[in-house]
Short mmCIF file of N, CA and C in Angstrom, two decimals:
data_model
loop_
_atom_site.label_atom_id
_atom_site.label_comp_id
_atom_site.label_asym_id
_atom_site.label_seq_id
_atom_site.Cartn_x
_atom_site.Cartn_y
_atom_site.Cartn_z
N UNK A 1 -17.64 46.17 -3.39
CA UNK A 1 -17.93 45.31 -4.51
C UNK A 1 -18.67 46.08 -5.61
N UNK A 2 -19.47 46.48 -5.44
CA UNK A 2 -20.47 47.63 -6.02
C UNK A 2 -19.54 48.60 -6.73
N UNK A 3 -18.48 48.78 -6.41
CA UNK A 3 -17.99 50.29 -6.99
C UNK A 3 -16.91 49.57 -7.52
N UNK A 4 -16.49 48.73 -7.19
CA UNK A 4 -15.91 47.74 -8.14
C UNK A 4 -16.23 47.33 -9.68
N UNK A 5 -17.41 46.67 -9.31
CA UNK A 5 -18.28 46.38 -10.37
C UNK A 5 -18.61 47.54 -11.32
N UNK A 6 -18.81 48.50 -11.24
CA UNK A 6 -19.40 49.91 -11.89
C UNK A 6 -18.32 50.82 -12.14
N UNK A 7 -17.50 50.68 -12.37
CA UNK A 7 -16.37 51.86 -12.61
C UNK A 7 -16.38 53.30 -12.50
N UNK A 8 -17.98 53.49 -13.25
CA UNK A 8 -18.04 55.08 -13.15
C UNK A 8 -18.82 55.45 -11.70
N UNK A 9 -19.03 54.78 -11.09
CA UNK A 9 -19.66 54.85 -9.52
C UNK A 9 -19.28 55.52 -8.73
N UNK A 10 -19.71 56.56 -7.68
CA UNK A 10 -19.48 56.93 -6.64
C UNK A 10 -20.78 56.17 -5.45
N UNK A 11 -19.91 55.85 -4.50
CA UNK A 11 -20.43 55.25 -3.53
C UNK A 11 -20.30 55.18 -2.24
N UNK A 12 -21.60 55.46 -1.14
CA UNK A 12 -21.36 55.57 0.06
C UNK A 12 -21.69 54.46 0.76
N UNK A 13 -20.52 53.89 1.35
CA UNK A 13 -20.80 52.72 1.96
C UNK A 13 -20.88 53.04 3.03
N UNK A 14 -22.56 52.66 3.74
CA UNK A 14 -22.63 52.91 5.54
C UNK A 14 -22.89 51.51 6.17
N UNK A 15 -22.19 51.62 7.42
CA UNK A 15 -22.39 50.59 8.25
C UNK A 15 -22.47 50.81 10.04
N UNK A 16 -23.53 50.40 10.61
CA UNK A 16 -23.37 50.68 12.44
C UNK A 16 -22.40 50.50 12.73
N UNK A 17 -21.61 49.25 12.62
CA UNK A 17 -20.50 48.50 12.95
C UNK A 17 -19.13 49.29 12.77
N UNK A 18 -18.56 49.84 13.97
CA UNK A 18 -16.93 50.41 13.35
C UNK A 18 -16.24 49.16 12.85
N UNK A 19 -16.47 47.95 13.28
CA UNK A 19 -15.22 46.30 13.08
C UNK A 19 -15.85 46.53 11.77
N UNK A 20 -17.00 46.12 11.35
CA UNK A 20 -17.23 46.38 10.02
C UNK A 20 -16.85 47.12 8.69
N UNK A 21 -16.63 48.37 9.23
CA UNK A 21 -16.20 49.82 8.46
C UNK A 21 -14.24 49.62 8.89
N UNK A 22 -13.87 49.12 9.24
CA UNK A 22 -12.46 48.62 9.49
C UNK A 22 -11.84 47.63 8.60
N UNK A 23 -12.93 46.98 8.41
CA UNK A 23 -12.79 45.66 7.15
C UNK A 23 -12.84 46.38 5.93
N UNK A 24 -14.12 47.25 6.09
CA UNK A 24 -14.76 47.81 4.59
C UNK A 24 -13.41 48.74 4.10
N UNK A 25 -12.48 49.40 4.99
CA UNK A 25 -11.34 50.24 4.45
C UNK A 25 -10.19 49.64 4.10
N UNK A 26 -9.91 48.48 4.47
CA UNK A 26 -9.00 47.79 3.85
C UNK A 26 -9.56 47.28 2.66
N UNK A 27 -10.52 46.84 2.51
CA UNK A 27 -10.70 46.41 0.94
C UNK A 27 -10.90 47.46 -0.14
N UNK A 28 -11.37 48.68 0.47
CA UNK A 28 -11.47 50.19 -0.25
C UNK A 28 -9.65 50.10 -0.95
N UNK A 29 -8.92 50.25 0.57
CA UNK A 29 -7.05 50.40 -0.25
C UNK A 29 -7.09 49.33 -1.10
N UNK A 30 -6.81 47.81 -0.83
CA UNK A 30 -6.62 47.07 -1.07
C UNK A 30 -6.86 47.52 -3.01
N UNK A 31 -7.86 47.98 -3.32
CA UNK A 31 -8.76 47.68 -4.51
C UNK A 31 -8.45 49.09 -4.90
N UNK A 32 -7.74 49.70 -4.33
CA UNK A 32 -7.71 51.45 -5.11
C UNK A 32 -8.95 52.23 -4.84
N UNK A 33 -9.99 51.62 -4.55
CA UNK A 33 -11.23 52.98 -4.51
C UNK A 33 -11.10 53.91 -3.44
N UNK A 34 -10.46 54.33 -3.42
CA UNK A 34 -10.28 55.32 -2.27
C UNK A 34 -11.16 56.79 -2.57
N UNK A 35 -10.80 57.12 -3.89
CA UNK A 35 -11.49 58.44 -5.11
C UNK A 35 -12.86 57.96 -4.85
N UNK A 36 -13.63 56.98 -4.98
CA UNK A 36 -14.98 57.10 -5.55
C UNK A 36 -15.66 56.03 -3.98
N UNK A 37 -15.21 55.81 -2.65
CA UNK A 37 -15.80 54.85 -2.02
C UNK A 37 -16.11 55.98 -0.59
N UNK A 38 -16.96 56.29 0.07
CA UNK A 38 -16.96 56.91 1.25
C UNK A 38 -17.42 55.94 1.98
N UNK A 39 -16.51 55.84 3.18
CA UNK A 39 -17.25 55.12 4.56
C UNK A 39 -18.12 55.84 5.21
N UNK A 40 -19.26 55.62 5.70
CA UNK A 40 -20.08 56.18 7.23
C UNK A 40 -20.36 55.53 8.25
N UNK A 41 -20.36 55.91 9.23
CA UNK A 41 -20.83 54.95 10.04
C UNK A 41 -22.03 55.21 9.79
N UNK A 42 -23.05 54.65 10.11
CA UNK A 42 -24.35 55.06 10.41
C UNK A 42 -25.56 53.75 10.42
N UNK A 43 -26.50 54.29 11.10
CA UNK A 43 -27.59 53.19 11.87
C UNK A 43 -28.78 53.64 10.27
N UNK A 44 -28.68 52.66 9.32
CA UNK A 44 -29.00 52.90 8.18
C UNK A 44 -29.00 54.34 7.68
N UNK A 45 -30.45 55.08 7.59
CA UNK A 45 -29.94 56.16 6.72
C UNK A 45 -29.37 57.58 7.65
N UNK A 46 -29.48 57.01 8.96
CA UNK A 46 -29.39 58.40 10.52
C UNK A 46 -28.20 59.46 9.74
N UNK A 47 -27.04 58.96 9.23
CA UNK A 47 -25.51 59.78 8.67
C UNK A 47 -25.88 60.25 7.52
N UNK A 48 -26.77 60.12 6.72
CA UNK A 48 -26.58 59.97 5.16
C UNK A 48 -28.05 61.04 5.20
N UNK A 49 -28.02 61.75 6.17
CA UNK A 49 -29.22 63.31 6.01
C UNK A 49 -28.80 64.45 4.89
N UNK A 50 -29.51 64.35 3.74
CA UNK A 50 -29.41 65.16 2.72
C UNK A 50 -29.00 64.99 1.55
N UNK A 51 -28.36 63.58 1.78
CA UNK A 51 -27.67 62.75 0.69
C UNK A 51 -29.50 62.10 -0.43
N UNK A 52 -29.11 62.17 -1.81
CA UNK A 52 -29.76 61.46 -2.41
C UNK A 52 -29.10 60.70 -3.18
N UNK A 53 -29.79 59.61 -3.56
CA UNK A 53 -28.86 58.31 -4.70
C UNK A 53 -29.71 57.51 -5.35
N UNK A 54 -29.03 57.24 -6.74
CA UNK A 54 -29.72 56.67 -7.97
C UNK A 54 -29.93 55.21 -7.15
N UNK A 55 -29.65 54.44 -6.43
CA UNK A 55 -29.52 53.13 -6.18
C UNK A 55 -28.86 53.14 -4.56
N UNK A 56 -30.17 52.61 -4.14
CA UNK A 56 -29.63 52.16 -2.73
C UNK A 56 -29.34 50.37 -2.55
N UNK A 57 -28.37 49.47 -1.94
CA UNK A 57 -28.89 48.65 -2.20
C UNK A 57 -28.35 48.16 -0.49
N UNK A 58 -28.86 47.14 -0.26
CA UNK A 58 -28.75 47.19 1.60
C UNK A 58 -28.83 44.95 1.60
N UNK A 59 -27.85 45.30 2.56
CA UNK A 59 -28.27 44.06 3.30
C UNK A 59 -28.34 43.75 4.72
N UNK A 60 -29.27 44.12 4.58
CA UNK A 60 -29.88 44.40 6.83
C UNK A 60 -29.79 43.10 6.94
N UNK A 61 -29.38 42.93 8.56
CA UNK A 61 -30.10 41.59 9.48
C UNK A 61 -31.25 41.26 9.01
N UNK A 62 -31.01 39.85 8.95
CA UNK A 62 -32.60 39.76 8.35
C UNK A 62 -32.64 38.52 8.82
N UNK A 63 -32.19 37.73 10.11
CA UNK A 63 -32.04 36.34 10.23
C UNK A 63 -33.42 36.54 11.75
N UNK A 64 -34.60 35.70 11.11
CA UNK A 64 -35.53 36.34 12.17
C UNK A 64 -35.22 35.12 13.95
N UNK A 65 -36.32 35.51 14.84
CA UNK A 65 -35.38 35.03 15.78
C UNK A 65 -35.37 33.63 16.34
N UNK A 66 -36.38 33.25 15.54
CA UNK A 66 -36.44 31.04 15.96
C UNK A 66 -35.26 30.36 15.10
N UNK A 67 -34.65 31.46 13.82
CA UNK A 67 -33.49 30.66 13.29
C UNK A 67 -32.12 31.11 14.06
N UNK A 68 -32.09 32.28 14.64
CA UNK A 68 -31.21 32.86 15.64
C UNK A 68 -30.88 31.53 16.68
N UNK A 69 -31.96 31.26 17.31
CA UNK A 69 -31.64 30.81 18.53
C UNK A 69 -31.10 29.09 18.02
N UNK A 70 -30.98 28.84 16.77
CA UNK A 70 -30.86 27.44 16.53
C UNK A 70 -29.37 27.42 15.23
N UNK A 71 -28.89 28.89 15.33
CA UNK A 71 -28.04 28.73 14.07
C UNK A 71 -26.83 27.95 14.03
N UNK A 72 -26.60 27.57 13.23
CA UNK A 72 -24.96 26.56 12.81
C UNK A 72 -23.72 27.33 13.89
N UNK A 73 -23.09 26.44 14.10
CA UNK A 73 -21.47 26.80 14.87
C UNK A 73 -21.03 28.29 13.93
N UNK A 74 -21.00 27.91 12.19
CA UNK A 74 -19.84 28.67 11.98
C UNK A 74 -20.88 30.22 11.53
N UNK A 75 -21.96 30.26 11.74
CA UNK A 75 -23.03 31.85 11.92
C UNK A 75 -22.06 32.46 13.08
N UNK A 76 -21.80 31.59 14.21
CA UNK A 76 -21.60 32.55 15.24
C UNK A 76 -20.55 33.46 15.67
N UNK A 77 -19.54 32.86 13.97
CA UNK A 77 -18.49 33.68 13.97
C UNK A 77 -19.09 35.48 13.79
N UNK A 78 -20.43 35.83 13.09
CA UNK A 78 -20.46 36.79 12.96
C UNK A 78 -21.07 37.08 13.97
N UNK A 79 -21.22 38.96 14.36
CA UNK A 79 -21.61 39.49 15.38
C UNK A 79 -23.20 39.19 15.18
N UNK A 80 -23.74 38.95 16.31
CA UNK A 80 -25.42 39.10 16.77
C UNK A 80 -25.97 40.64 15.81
N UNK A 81 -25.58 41.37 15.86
CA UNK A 81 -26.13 42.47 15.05
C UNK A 81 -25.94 42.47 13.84
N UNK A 82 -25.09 41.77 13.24
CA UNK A 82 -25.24 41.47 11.39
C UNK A 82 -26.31 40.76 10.65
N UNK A 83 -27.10 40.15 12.09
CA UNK A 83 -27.62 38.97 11.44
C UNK A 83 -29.38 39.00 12.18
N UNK A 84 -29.52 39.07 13.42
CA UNK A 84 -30.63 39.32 14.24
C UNK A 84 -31.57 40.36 13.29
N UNK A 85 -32.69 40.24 12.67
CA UNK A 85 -33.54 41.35 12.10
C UNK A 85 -35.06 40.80 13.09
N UNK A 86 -34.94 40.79 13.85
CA UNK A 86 -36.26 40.36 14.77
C UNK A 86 -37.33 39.55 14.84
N UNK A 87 -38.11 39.22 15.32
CA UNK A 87 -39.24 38.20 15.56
C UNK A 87 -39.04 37.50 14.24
N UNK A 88 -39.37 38.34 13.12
CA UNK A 88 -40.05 37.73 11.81
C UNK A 88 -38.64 38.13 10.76
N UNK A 89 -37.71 38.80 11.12
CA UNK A 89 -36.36 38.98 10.37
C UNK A 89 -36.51 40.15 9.42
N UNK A 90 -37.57 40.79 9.89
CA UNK A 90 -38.23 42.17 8.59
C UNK A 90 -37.46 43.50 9.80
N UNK A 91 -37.35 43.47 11.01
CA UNK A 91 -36.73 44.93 11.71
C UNK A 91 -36.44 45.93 10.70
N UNK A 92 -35.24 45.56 10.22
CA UNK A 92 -34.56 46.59 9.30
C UNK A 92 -34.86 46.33 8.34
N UNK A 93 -35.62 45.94 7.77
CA UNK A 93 -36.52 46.12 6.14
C UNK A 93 -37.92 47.05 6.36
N UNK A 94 -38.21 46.80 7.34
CA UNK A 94 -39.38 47.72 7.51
C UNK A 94 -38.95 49.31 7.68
N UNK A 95 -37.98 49.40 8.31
CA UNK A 95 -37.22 50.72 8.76
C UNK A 95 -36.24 51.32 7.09
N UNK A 96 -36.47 50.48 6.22
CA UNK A 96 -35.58 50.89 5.48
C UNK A 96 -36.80 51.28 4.19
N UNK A 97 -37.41 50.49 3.89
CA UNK A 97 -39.34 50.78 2.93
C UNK A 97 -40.23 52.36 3.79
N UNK A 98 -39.88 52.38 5.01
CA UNK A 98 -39.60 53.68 5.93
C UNK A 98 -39.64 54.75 5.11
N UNK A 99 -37.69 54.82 5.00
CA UNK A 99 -37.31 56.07 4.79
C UNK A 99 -36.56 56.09 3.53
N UNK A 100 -36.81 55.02 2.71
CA UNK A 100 -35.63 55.04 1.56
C UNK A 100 -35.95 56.08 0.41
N UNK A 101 -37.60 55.90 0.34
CA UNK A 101 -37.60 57.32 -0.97
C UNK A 101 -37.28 58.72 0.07
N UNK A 102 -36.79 58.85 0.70
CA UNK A 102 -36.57 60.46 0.90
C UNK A 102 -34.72 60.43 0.49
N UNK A 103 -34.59 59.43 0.19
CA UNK A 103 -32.81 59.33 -0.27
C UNK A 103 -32.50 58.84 -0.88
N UNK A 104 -34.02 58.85 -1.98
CA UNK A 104 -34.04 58.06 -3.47
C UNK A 104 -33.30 59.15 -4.65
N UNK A 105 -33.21 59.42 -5.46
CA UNK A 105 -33.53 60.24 -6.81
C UNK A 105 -34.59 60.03 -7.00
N UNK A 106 -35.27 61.13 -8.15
CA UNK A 106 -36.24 60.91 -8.80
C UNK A 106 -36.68 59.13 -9.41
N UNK A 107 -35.77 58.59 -10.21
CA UNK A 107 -35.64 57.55 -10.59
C UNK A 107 -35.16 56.80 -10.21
N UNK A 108 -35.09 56.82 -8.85
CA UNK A 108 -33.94 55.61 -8.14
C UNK A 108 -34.71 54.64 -7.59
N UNK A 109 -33.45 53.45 -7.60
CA UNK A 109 -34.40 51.80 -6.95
C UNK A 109 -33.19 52.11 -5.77
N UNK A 110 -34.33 50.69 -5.13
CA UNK A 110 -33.84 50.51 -4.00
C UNK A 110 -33.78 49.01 -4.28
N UNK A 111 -32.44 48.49 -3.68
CA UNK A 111 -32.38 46.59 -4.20
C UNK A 111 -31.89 46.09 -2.45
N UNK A 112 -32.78 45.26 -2.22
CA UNK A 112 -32.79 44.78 -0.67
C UNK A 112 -32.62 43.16 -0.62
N UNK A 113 -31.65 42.95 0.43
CA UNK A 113 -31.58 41.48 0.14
C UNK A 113 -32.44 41.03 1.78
N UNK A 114 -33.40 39.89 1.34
CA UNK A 114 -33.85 39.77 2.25
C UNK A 114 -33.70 37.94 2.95
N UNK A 115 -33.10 37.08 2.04
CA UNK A 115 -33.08 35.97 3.26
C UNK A 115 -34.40 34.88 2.29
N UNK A 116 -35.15 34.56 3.06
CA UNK A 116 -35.99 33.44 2.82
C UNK A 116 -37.34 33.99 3.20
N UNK A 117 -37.62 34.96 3.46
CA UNK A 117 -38.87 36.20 3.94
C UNK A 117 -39.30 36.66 2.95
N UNK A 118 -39.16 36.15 1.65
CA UNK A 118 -40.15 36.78 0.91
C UNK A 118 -41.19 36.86 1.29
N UNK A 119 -42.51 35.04 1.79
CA UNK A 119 -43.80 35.38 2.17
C UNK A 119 -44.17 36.20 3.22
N UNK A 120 -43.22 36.24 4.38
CA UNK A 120 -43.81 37.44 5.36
C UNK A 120 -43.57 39.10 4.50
N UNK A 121 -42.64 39.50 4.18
CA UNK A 121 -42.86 40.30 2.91
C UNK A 121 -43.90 41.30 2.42
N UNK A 122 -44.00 40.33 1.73
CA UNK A 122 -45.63 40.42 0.74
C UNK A 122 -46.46 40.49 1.73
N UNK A 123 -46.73 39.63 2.52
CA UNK A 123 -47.71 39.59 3.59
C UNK A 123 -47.99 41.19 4.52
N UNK A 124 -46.77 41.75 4.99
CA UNK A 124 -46.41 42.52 5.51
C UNK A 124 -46.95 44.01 4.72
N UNK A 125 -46.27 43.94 3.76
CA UNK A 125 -46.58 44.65 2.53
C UNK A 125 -47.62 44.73 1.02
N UNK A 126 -48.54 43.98 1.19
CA UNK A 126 -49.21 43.85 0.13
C UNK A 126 -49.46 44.44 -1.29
N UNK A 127 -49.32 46.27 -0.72
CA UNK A 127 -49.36 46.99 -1.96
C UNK A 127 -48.43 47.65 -2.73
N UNK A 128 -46.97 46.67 -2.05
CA UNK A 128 -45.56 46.98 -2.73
C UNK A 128 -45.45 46.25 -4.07
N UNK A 129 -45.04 46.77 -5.31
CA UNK A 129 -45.32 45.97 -6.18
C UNK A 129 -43.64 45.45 -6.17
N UNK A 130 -43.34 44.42 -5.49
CA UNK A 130 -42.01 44.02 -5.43
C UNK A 130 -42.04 43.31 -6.71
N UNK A 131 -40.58 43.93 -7.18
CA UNK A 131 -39.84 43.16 -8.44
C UNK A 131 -38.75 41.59 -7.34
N UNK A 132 -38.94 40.81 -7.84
CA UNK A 132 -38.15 39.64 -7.57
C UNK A 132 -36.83 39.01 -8.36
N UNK A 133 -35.70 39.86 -8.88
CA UNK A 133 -34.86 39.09 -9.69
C UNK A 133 -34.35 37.89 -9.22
N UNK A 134 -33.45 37.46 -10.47
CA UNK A 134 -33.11 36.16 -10.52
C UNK A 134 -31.51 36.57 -9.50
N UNK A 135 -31.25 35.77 -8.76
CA UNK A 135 -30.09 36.20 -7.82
C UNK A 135 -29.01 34.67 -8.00
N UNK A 136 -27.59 34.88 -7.59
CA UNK A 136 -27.01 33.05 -7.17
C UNK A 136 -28.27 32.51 -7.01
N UNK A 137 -28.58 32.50 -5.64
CA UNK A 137 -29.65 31.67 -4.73
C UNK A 137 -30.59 31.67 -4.88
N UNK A 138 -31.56 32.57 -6.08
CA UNK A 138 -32.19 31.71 -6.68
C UNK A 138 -33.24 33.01 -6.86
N UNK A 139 -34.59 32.97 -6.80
CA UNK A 139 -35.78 33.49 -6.97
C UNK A 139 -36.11 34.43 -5.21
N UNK A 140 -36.30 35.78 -5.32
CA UNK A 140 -37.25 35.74 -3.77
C UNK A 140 -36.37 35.68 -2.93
N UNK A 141 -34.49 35.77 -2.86
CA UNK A 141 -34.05 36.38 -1.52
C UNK A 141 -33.84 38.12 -1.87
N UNK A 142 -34.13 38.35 -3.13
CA UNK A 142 -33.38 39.86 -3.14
C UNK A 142 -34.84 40.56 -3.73
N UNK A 143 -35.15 41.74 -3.24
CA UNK A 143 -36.00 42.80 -4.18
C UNK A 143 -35.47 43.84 -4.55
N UNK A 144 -36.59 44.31 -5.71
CA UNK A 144 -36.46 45.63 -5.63
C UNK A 144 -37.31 46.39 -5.84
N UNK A 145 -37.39 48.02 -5.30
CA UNK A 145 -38.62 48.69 -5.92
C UNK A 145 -38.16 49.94 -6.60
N UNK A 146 -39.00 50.54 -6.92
CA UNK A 146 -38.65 51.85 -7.72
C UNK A 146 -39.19 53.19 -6.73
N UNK A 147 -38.78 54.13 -6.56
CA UNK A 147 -38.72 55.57 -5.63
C UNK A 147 -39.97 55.50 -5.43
N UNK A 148 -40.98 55.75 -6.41
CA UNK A 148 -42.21 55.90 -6.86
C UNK A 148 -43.06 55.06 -6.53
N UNK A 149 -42.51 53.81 -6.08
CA UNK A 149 -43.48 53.06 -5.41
C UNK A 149 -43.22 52.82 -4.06
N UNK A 150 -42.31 53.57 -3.10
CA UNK A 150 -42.23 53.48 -1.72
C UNK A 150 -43.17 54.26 -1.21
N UNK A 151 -43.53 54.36 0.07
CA UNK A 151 -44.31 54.49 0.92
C UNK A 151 -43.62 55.85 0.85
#
């Protein structure tokens, strides 16, 4: 979608999931990006050692686990690992505020979609100066920060 959207884009799309990265290559043909789209597999940034980028943008599991155990019929079409981000739904947001400036640019953001966790978040994080844009869904499911202000 991303490299869609941006024409002049090069973009590495990683995912754990091979069913995932199976989907992600048919819509790569489907759409022509074949020139500017790389698949990886990878367990966030583990594949992508040495790589840097103007813009990371991620959407980890982030479904924490008292809404897991109670979710709608049609959630369960997706796999347990798309969606499970642990106790509090931060797992892979914490792991990603981690390691993202070492595969920032100088000037690069990082844009994270996080769910309904903004207040654990902040809470979690206090001295992140999270930007909050306006998203579809509203205020506070998506952030972002700048290189310079990651950990």
């Amino acid at each position: 979608l991303l490299a869609h959207a941006f024409p002049g884009a090069r973009v590495d799309a990683a995912d754990v999931s091979a069913a995932a990265l199976e989907v992600a290559a048919r819509n790569v043909r489907d759409y022509g990006l074949q020139e500017r789209v790389r698949l990886v597999r990878s367990d966030l940034f583990e594949a992508l050692q040495g790589n840097r980028y103007d813009v990371i943008v991620s959407n980890p599991p982030y479904v924490d686990q008292a809404s897991m155990e109670v979710l709608p019929p049609e959630y369960l079409h997706e796999p347990r690992e798309a969606l499970a981000g642990g106790v509090d739904g931060l797992d892979f947001v914490r792991r990603i505020l981690a390691q993202a400036r070492s595969f920032l640019a100088p000037d690069g953001v990082l844009v994270v979609e996080i769910g309904h966790h903004r207040h654990a978040l902040e809470a979690a994080f206090p001295h992140l100066p999270f930007v909050w844009p306006e998203v579809s869904g509203g205020t506070g499911h998506v952030f972002l920060l700048h290189r310079d202000d990651l950990p």
